[in-house]
mmCIF file of C-alpha atoms in Angstrom:
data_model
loop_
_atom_site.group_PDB
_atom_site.id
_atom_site.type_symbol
_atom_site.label_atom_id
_atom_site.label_comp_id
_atom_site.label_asym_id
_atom_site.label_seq_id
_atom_site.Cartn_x
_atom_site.Cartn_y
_atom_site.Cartn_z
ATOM 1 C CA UNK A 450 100.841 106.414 69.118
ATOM 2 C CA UNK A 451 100.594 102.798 70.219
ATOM 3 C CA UNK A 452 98.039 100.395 72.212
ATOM 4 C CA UNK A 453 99.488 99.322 76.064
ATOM 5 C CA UNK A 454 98.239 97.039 77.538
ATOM 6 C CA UNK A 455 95.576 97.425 80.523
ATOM 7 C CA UNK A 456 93.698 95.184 82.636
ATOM 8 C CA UNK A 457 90.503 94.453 81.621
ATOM 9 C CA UNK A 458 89.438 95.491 85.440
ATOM 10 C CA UNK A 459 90.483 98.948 84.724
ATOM 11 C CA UNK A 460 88.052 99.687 81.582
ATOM 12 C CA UNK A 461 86.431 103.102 82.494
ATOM 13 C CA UNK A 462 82.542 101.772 83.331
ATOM 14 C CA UNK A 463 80.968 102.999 80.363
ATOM 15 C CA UNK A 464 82.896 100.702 77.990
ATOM 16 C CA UNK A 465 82.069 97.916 80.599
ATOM 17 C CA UNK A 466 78.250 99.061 79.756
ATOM 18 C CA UNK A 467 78.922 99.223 75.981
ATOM 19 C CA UNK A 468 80.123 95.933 75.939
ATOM 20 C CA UNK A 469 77.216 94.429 77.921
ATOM 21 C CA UNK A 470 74.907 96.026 75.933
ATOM 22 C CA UNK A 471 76.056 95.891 72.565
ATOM 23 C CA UNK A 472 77.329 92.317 73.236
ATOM 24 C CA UNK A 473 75.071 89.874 74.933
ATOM 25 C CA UNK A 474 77.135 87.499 77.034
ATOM 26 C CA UNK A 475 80.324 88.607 75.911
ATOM 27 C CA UNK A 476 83.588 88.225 77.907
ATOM 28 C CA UNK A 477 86.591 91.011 77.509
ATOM 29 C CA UNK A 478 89.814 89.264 77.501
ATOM 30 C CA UNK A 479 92.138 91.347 76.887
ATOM 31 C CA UNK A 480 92.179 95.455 76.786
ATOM 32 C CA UNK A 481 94.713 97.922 75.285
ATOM 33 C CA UNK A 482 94.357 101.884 75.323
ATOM 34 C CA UNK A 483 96.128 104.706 73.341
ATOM 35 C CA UNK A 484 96.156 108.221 74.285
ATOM 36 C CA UNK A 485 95.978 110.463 70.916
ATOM 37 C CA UNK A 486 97.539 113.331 70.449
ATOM 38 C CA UNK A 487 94.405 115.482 71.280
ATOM 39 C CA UNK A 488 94.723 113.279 74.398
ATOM 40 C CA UNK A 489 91.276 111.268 73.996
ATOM 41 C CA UNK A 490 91.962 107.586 74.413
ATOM 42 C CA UNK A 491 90.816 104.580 72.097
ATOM 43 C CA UNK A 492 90.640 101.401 73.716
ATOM 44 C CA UNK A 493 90.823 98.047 71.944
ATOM 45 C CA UNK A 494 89.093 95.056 73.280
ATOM 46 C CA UNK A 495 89.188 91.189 72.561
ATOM 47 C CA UNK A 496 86.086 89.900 72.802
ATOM 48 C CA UNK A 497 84.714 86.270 73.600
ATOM 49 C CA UNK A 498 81.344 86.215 72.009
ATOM 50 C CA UNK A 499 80.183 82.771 72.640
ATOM 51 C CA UNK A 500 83.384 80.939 72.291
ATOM 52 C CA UNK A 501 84.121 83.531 69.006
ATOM 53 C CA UNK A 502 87.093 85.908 69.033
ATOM 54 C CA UNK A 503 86.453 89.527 68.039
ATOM 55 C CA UNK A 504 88.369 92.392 68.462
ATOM 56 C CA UNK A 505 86.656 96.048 68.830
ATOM 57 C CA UNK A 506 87.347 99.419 69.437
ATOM 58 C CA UNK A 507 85.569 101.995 71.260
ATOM 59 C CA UNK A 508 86.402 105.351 72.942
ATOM 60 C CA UNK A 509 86.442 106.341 76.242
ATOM 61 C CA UNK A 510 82.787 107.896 76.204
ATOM 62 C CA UNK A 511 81.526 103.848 74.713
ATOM 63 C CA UNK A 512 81.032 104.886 71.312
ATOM 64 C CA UNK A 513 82.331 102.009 69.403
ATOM 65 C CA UNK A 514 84.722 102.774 66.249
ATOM 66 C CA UNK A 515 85.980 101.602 63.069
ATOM 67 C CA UNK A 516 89.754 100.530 62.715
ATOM 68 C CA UNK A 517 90.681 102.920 59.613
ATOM 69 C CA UNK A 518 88.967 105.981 61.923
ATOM 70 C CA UNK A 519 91.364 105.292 64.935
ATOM 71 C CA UNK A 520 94.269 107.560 63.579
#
């Protein structure tokens, strides 16, 4: 399974909310999702958190994950 890329206008709402609340005045810039084989999606973000690059991954429901617990 691989990460496409989306438009960051896309993201489902409740990652929008994650984001907002779990990361004060940050900016998505770019947005990828996979669809897993049990057909739940992971979506990877890069983040702009005050002018510092970070890159995050959450599901579809906003609960933020770990890298090494994506496959």
């Amino acid at each position: 399974n691989e990460f496409e890329s989306i438009d960051v206008i896309s993201l489902p709402q409740n990652i929008k909310d994650a984001v907002m609340t779990d990361y004060i005045d940050a900016v998505a810039s770019e947005a990828w999702v996979m669809t897993k084989d049990d057909e739940t999606k992971v979506y990877k973000l890069n983040l702009d958190v005050k002018g510092e690059q970070k890159q995050v991954f959450i599901d579809s429901d906003g609960n933020w994950l770990k890298e090494e617990d994506i496959d």
